[in-house]
PDB file of C-alpha atoms and ligand atoms in Angstrom:
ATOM      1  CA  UNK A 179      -9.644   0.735 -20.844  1.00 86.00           C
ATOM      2  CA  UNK A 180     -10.814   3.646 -19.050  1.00 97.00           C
ATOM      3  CA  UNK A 181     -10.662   7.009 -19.766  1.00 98.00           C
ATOM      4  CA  UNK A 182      -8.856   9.209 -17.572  1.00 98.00           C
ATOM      5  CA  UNK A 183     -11.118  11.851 -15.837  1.00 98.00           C
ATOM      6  CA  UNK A 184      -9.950  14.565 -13.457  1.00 98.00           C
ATOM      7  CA  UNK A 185     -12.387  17.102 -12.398  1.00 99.00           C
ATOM      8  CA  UNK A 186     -11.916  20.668 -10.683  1.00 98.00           C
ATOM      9  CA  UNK A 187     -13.958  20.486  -6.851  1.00 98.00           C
ATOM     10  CA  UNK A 188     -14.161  24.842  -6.653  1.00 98.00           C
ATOM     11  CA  UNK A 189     -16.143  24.542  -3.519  1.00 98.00           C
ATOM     12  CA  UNK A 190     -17.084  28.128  -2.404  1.00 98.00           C
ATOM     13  CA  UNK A 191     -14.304  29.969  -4.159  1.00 98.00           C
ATOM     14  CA  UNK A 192     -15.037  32.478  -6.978  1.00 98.00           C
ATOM     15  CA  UNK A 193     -17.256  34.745  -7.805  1.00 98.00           C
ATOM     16  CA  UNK A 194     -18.523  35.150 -11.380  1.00 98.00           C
ATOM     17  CA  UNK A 195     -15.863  37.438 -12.346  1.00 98.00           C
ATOM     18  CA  UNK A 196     -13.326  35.532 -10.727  1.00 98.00           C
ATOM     19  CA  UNK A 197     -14.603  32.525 -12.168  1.00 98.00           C
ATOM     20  CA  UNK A 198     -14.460  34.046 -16.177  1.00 98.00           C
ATOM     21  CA  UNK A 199     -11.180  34.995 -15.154  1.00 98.00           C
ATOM     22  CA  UNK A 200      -9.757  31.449 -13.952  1.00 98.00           C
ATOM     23  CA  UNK A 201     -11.577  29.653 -16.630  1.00 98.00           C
ATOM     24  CA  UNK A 202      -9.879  31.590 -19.449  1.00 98.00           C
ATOM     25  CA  UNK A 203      -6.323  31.095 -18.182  1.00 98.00           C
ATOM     26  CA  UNK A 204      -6.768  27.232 -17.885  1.00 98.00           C
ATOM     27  CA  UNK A 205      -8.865  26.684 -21.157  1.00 98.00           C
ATOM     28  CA  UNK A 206      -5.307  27.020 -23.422  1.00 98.00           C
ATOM     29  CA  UNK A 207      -3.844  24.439 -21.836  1.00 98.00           C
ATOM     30  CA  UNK A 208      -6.682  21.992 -20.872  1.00 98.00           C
ATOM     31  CA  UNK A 209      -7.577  22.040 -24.257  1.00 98.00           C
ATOM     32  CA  UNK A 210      -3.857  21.051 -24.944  1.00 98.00           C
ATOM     33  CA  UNK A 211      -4.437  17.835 -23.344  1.00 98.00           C
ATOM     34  CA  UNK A 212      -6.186  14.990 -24.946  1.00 97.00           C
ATOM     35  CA  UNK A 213      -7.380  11.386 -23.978  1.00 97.00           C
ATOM     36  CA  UNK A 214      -8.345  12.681 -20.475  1.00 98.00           C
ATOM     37  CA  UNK A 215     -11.746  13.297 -19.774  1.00 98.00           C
ATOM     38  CA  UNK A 216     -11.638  17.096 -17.814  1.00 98.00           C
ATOM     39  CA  UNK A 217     -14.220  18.787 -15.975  1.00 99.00           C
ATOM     40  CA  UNK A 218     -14.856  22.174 -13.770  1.00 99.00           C
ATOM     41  CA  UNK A 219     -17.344  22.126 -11.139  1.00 99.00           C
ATOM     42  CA  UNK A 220     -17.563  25.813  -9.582  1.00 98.00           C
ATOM     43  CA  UNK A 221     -20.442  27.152  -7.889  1.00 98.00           C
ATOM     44  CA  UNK A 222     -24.106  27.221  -9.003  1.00 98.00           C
ATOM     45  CA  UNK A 223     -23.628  31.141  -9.445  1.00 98.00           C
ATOM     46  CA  UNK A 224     -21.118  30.682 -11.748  1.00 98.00           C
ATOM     47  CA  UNK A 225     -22.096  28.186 -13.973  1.00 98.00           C
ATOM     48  CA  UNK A 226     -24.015  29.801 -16.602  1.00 98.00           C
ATOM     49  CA  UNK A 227     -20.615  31.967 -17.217  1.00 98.00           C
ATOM     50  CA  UNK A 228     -18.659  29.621 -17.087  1.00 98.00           C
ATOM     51  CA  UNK A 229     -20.948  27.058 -19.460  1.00 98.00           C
ATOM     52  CA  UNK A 230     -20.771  30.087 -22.237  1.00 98.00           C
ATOM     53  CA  UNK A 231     -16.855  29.986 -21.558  1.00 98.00           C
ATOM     54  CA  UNK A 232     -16.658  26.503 -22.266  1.00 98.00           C
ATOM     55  CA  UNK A 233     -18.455  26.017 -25.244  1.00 97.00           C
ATOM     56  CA  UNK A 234     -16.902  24.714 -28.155  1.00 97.00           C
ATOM     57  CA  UNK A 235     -14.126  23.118 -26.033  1.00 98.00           C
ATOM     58  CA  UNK A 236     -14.362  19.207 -24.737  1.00 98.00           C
ATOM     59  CA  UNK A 237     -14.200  20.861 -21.159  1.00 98.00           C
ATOM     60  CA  UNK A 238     -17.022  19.829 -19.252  1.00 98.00           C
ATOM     61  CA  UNK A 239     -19.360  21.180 -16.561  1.00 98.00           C
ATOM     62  CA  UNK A 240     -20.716  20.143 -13.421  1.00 99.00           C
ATOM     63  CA  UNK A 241     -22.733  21.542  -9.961  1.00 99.00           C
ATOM     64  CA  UNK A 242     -20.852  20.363  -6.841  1.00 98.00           C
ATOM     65  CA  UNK A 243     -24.659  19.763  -5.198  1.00 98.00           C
ATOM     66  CA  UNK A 244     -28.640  19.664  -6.041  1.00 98.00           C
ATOM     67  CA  UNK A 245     -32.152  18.820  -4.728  1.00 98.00           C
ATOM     68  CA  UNK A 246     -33.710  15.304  -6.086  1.00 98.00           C
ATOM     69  CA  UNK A 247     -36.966  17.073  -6.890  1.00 98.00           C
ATOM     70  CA  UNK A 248     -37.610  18.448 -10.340  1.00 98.00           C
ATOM     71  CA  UNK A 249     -39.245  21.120  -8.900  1.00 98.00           C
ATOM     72  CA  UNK A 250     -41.176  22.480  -6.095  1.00 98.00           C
ATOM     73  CA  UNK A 251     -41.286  25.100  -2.731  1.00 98.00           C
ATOM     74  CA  UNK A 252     -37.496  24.668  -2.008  1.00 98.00           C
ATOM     75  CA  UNK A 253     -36.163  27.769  -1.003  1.00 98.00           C
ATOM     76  CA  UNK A 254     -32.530  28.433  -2.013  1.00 98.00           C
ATOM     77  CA  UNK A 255     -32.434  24.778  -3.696  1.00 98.00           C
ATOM     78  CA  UNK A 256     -31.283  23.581  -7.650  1.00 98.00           C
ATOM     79  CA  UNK A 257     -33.180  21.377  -8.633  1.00 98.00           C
ATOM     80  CA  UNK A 258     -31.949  18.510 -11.790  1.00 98.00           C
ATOM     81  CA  UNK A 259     -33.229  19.847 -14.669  1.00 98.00           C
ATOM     82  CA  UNK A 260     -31.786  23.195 -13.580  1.00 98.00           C
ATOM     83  CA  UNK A 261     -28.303  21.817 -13.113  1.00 98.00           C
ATOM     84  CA  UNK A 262     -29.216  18.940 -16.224  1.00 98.00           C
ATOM     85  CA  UNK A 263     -29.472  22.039 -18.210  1.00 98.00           C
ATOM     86  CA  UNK A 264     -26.030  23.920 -18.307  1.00 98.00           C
ATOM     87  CA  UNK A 265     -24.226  20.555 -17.025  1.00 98.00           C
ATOM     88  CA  UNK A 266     -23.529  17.167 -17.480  1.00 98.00           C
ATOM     89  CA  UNK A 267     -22.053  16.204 -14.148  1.00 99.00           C
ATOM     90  CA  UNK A 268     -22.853  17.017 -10.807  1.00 99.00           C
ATOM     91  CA  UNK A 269     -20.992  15.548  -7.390  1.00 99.00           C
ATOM     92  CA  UNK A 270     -23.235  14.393  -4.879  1.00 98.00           C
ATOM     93  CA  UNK A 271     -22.638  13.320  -1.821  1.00 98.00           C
ATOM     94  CA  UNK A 272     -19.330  15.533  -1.367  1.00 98.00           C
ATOM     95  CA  UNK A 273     -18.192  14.865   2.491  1.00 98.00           C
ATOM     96  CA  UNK A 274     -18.548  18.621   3.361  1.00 98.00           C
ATOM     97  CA  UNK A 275     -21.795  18.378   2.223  1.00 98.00           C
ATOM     98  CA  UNK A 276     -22.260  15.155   4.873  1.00 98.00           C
ATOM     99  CA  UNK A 277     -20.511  16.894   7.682  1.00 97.00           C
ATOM    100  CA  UNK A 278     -21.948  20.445   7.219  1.00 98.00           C
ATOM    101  CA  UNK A 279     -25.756  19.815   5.685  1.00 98.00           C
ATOM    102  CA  UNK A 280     -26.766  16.794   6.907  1.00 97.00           C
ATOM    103  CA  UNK A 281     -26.262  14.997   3.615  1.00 98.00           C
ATOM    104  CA  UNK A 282     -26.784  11.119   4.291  1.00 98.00           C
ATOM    105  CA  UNK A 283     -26.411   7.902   2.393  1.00 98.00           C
ATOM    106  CA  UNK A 284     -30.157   8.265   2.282  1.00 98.00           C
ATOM    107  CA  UNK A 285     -29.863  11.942   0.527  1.00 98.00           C
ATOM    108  CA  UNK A 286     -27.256  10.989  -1.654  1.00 98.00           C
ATOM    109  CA  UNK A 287     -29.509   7.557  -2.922  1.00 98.00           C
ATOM    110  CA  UNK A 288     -32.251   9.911  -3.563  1.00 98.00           C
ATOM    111  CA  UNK A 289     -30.055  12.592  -5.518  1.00 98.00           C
ATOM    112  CA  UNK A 290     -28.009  10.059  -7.640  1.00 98.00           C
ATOM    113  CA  UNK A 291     -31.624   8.699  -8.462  1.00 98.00           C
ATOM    114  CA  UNK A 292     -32.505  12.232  -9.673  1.00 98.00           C
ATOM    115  CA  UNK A 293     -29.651  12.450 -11.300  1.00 98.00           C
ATOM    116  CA  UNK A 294     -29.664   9.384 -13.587  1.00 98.00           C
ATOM    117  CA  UNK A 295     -33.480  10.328 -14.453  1.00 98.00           C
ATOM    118  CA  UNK A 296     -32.194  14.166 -15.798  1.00 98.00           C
ATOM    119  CA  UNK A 297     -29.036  12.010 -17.317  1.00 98.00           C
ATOM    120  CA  UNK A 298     -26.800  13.899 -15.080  1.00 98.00           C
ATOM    121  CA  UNK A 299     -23.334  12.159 -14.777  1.00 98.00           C
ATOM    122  CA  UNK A 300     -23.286  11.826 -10.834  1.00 98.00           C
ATOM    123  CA  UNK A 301     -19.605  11.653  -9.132  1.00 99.00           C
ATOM    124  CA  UNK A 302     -20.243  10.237  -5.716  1.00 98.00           C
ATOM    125  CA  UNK A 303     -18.073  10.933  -3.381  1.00 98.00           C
ATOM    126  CA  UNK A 304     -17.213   8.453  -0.355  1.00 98.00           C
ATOM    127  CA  UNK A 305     -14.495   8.272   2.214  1.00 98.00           C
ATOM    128  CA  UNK A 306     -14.111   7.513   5.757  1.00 98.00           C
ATOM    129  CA  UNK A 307     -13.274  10.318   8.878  1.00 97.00           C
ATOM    130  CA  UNK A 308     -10.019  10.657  10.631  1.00 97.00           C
ATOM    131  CA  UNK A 309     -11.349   8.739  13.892  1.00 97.00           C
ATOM    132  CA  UNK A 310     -12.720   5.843  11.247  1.00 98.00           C
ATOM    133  CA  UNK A 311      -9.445   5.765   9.400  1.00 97.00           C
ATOM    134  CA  UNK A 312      -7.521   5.394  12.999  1.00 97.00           C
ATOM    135  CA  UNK A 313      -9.888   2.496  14.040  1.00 98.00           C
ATOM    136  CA  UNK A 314      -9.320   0.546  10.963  1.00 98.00           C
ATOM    137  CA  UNK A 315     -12.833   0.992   9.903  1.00 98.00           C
ATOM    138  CA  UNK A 316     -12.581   2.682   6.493  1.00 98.00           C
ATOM    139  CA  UNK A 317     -13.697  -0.438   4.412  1.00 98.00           C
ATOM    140  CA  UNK A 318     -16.274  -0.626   6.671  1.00 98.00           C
ATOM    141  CA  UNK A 319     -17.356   2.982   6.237  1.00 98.00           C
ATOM    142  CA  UNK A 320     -16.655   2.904   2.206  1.00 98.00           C
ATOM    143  CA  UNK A 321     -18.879  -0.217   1.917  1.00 98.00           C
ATOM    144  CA  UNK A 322     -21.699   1.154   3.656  1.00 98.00           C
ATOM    145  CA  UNK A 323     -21.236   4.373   1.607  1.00 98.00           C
ATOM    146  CA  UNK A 324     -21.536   3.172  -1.494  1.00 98.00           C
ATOM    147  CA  UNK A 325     -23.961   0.280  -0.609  1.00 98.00           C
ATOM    148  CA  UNK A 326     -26.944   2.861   0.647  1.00 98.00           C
ATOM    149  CA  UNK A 327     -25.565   5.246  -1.432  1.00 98.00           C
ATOM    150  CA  UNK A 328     -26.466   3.060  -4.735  1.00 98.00           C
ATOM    151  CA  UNK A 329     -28.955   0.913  -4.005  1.00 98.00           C
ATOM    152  CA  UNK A 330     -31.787   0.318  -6.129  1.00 97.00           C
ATOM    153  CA  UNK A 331     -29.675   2.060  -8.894  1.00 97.00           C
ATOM    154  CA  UNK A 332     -29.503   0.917 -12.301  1.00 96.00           C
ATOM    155  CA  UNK A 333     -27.055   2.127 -14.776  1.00 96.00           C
ATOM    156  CA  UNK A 334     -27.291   2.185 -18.774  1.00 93.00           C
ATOM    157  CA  UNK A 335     -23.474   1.527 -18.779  1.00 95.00           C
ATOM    158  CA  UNK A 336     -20.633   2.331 -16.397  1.00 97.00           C
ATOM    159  CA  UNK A 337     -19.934   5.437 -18.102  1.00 97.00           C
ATOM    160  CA  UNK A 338     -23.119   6.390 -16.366  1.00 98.00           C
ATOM    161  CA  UNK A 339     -21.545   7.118 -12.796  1.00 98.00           C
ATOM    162  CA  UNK A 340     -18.031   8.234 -11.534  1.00 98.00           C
ATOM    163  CA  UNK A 341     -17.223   7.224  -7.701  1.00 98.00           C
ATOM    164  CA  UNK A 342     -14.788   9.750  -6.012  1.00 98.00           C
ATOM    165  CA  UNK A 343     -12.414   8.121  -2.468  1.00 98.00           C
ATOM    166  CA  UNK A 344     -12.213  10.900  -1.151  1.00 98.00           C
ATOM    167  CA  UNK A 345     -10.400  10.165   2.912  1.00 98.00           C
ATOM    168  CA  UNK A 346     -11.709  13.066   4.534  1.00 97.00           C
ATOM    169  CA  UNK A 347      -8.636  13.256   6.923  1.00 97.00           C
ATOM    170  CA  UNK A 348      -6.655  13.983   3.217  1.00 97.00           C
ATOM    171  CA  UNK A 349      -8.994  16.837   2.176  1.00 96.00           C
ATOM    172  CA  UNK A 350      -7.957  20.219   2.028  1.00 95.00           C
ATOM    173  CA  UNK A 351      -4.911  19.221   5.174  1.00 96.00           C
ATOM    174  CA  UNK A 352      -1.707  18.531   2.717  1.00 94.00           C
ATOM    175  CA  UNK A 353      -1.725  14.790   4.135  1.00 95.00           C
ATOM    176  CA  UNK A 354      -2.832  13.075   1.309  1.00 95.00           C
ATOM    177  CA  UNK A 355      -3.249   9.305   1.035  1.00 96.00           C
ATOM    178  CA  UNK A 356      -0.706   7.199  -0.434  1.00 97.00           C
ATOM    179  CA  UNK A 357      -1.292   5.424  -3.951  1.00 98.00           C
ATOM    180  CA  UNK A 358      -1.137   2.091  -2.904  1.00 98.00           C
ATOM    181  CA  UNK A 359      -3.810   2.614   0.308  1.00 98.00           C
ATOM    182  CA  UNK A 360      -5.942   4.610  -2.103  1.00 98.00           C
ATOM    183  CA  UNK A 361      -5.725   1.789  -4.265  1.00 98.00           C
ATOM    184  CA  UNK A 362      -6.672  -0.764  -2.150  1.00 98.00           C
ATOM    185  CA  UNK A 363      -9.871   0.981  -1.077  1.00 98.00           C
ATOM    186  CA  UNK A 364     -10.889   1.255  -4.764  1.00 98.00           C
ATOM    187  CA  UNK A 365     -10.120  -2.413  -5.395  1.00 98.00           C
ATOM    188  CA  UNK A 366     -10.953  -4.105  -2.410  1.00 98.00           C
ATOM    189  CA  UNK A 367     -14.137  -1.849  -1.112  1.00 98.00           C
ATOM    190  CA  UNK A 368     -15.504   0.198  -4.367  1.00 98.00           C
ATOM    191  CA  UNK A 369     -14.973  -1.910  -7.170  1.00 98.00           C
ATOM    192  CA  UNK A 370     -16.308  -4.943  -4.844  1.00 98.00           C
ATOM    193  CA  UNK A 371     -19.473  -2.747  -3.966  1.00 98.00           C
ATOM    194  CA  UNK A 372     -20.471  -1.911  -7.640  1.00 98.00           C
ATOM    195  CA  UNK A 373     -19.986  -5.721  -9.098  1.00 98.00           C
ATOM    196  CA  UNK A 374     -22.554  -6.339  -6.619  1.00 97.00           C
ATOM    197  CA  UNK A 375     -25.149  -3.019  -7.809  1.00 97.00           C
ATOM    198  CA  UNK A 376     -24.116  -3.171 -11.409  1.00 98.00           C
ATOM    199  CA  UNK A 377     -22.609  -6.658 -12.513  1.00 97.00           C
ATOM    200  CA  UNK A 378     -19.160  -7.141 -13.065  1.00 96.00           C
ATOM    201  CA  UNK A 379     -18.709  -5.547 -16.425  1.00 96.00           C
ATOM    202  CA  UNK A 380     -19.995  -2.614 -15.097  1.00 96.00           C
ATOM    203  CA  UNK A 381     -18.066  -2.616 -12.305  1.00 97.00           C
ATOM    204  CA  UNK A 382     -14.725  -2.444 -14.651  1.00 97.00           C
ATOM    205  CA  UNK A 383     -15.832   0.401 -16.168  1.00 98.00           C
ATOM    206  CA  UNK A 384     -16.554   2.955 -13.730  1.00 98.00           C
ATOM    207  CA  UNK A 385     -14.578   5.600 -13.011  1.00 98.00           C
ATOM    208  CA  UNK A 386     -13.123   5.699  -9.503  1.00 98.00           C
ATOM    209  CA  UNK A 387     -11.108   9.328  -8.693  1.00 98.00           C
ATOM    210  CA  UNK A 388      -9.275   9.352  -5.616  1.00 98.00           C
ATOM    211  CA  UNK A 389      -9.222  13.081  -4.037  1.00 98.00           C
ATOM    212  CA  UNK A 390      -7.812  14.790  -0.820  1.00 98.00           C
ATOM    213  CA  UNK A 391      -4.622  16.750  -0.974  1.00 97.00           C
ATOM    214  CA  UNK A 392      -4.017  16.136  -4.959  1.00 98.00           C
ATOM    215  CA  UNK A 393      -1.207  18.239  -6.636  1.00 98.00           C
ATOM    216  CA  UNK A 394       0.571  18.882  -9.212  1.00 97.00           C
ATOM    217  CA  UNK A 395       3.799  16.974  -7.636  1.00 96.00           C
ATOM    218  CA  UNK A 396       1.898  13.907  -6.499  1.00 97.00           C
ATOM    219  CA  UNK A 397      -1.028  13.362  -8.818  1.00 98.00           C
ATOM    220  CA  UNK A 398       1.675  10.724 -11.072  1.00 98.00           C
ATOM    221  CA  UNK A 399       1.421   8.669  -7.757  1.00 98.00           C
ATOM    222  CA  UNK A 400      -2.166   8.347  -7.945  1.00 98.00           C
ATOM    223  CA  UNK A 401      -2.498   7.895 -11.443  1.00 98.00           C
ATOM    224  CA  UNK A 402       0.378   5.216 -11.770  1.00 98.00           C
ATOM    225  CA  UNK A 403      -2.240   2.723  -9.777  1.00 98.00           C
ATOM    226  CA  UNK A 404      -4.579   0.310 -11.521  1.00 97.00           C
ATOM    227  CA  UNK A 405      -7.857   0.827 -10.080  1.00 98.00           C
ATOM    228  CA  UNK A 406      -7.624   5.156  -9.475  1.00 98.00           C
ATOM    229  CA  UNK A 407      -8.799   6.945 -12.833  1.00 98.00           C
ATOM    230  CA  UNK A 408      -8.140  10.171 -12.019  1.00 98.00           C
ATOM    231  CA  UNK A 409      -8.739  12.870  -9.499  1.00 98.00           C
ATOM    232  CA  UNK A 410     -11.121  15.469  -8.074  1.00 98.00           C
ATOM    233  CA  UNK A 411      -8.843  17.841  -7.151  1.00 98.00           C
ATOM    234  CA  UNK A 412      -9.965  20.977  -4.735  1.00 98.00           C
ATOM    235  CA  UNK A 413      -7.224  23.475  -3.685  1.00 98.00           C
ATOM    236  CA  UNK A 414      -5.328  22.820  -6.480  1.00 98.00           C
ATOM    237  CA  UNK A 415      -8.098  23.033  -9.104  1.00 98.00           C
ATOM    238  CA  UNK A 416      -8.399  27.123  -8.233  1.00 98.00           C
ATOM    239  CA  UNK A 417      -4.913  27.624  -9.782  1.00 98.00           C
ATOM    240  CA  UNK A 418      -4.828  27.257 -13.574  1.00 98.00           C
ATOM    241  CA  UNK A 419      -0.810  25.986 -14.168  1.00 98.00           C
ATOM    242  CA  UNK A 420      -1.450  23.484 -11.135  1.00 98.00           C
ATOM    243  CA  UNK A 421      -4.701  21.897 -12.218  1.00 98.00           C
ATOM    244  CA  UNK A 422      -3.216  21.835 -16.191  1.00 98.00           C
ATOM    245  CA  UNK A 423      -0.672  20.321 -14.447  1.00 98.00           C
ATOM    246  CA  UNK A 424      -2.760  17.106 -12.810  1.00 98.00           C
ATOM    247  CA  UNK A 425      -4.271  17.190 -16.306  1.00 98.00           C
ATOM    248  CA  UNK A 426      -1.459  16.233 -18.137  1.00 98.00           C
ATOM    249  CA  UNK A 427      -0.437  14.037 -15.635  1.00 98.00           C
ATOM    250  CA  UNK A 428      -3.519  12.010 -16.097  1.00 98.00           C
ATOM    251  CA  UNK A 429      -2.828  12.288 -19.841  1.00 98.00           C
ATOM    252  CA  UNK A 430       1.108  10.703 -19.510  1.00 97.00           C
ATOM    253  CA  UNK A 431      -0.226   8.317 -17.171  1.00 95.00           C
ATOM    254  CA  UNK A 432      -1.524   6.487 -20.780  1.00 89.00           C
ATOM    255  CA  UNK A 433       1.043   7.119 -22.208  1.00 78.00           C
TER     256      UNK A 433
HETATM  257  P1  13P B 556      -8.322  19.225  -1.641  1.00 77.12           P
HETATM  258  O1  13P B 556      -7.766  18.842  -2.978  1.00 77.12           O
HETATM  259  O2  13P B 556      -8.300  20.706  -1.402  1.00 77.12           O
HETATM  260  O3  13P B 556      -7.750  18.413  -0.531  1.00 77.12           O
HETATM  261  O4  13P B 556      -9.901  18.869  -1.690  1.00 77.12           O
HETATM  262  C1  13P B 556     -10.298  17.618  -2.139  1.00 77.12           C
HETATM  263  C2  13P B 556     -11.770  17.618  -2.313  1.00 77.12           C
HETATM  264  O5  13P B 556     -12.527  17.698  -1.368  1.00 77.12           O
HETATM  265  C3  13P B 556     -12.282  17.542  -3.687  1.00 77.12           C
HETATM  266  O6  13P B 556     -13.655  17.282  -3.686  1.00 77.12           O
END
């Protein structure tokens, strides 16, 4: 069985006061809610705050980006063991980071590399475009994702890795995708792709999060399928009763 696992995408929203702010009206009730695995992932700026904030809880922390060097002349880059040492997650590969940064399935190899080696929880995020969706190519598109974006990987265990479906036509536009086509990307495209990296034990126990347009009224939908484990949630991770709300959705969906 796998754990449930819903994780908080802040993006660029929150500044450190904000962010101590948010964090300690959603710790009550996140902490209310057990069997689900939950994480925040705000900015870099905020995360020592919000790491203090957190500790002592089973809330976990993770960067929403970093370099795959360890170290070196990178101006305005975080770098793994900078990230490794406040978090234990970090998303890579996020499709704003793609569309806006020049991110590739290259990059994101290299950084999921990095982040195995600082043992750094990576959630990689794939998903097709709008024009790819309306040309029937998403499978394509996923496959090719998660192919280059895992190859030569090796994992201790799937607990190792989290893959995020993220449609990029469903982020941040209210149109999100529907359970059952979600679904069938994980199953038929993701889970395919990592029995042929990882084996097909592995494969069965990675989580796969489906994100774009998640909420508080149709998270159930997503969790009620067999192959989505959760969510990573954006708009509706910067509102405390919302995101508690996908939380214990996850959590009922065991139940
Ligand atoms: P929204 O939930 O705002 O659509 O964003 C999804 C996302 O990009 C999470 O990484």
């Amino acid at each position: 069985m796998r754990k449930p696992f819903v994780a908080g995408n802040w993006k660029m929203y929150k500044t450190v006061s904000e962010a101590r702010h948010l964090v300690s009206e959603m710790v009550p009730g996140l902490q209310a809610v057990s069997g689900v695995d939950k994480v925040l992932c705000p900015p870099f700026i905020d995360l020592l705050a919000i790491a203090a904030l957190l500790e002592g809880t089973d809330i976990g922390l993770g960067a929403q980006n970093m370099h795959w060097e360890a170290s070196g002349a990178f101006t305005g880059e975080v770098s793994p063991p900078m990230v490794a040492e406040l978090c234990k997650y970090v998303i890579l590969g996020h499709s704003e980071r793609r569309a806006y940064f020049g991110e590739t399935d290259a990059t994101v190899n290299r950084k999921v590399q990095a982040a195995l080696a600082h043992n750094l929880v990576p959630i990689v995020c794939v998903g097709e475009t709008l024009t790819e969706y309306e040309a029937g190519r998403t499978n394509e598109v996923v496959f090719r994702q998660m192919k280059l974006g895992l190859t030569g990987i090796e994992l201790p265990d799937g607990n190792a890795l989290v893959v995020a479906y993220e449609p990029v036509w469903a982020i941040g536009t209210g149109r999100a995708a529907t359970g059952k086509g979600a679904n069938a990307v994980v199953a038929d495209v993701i889970r395919v792709a990592l029995a042929e990296q990882f084996g097909s034990q592995v494969s069965q126990e990675v989580r796969v999060l489906y994100g774009g347009s998640v909420k508080g009224d149709n998270a159930a939908e997503f969790f009620a399928e067999p192959e989505i484990d959760g969510a990573l949630v954006g708009g509706a991770s910067l509102k405390a009763p919302d995101f508690i709300r996908i939380v214990q959705a996850a959590a009922a969906s065991q139940a």
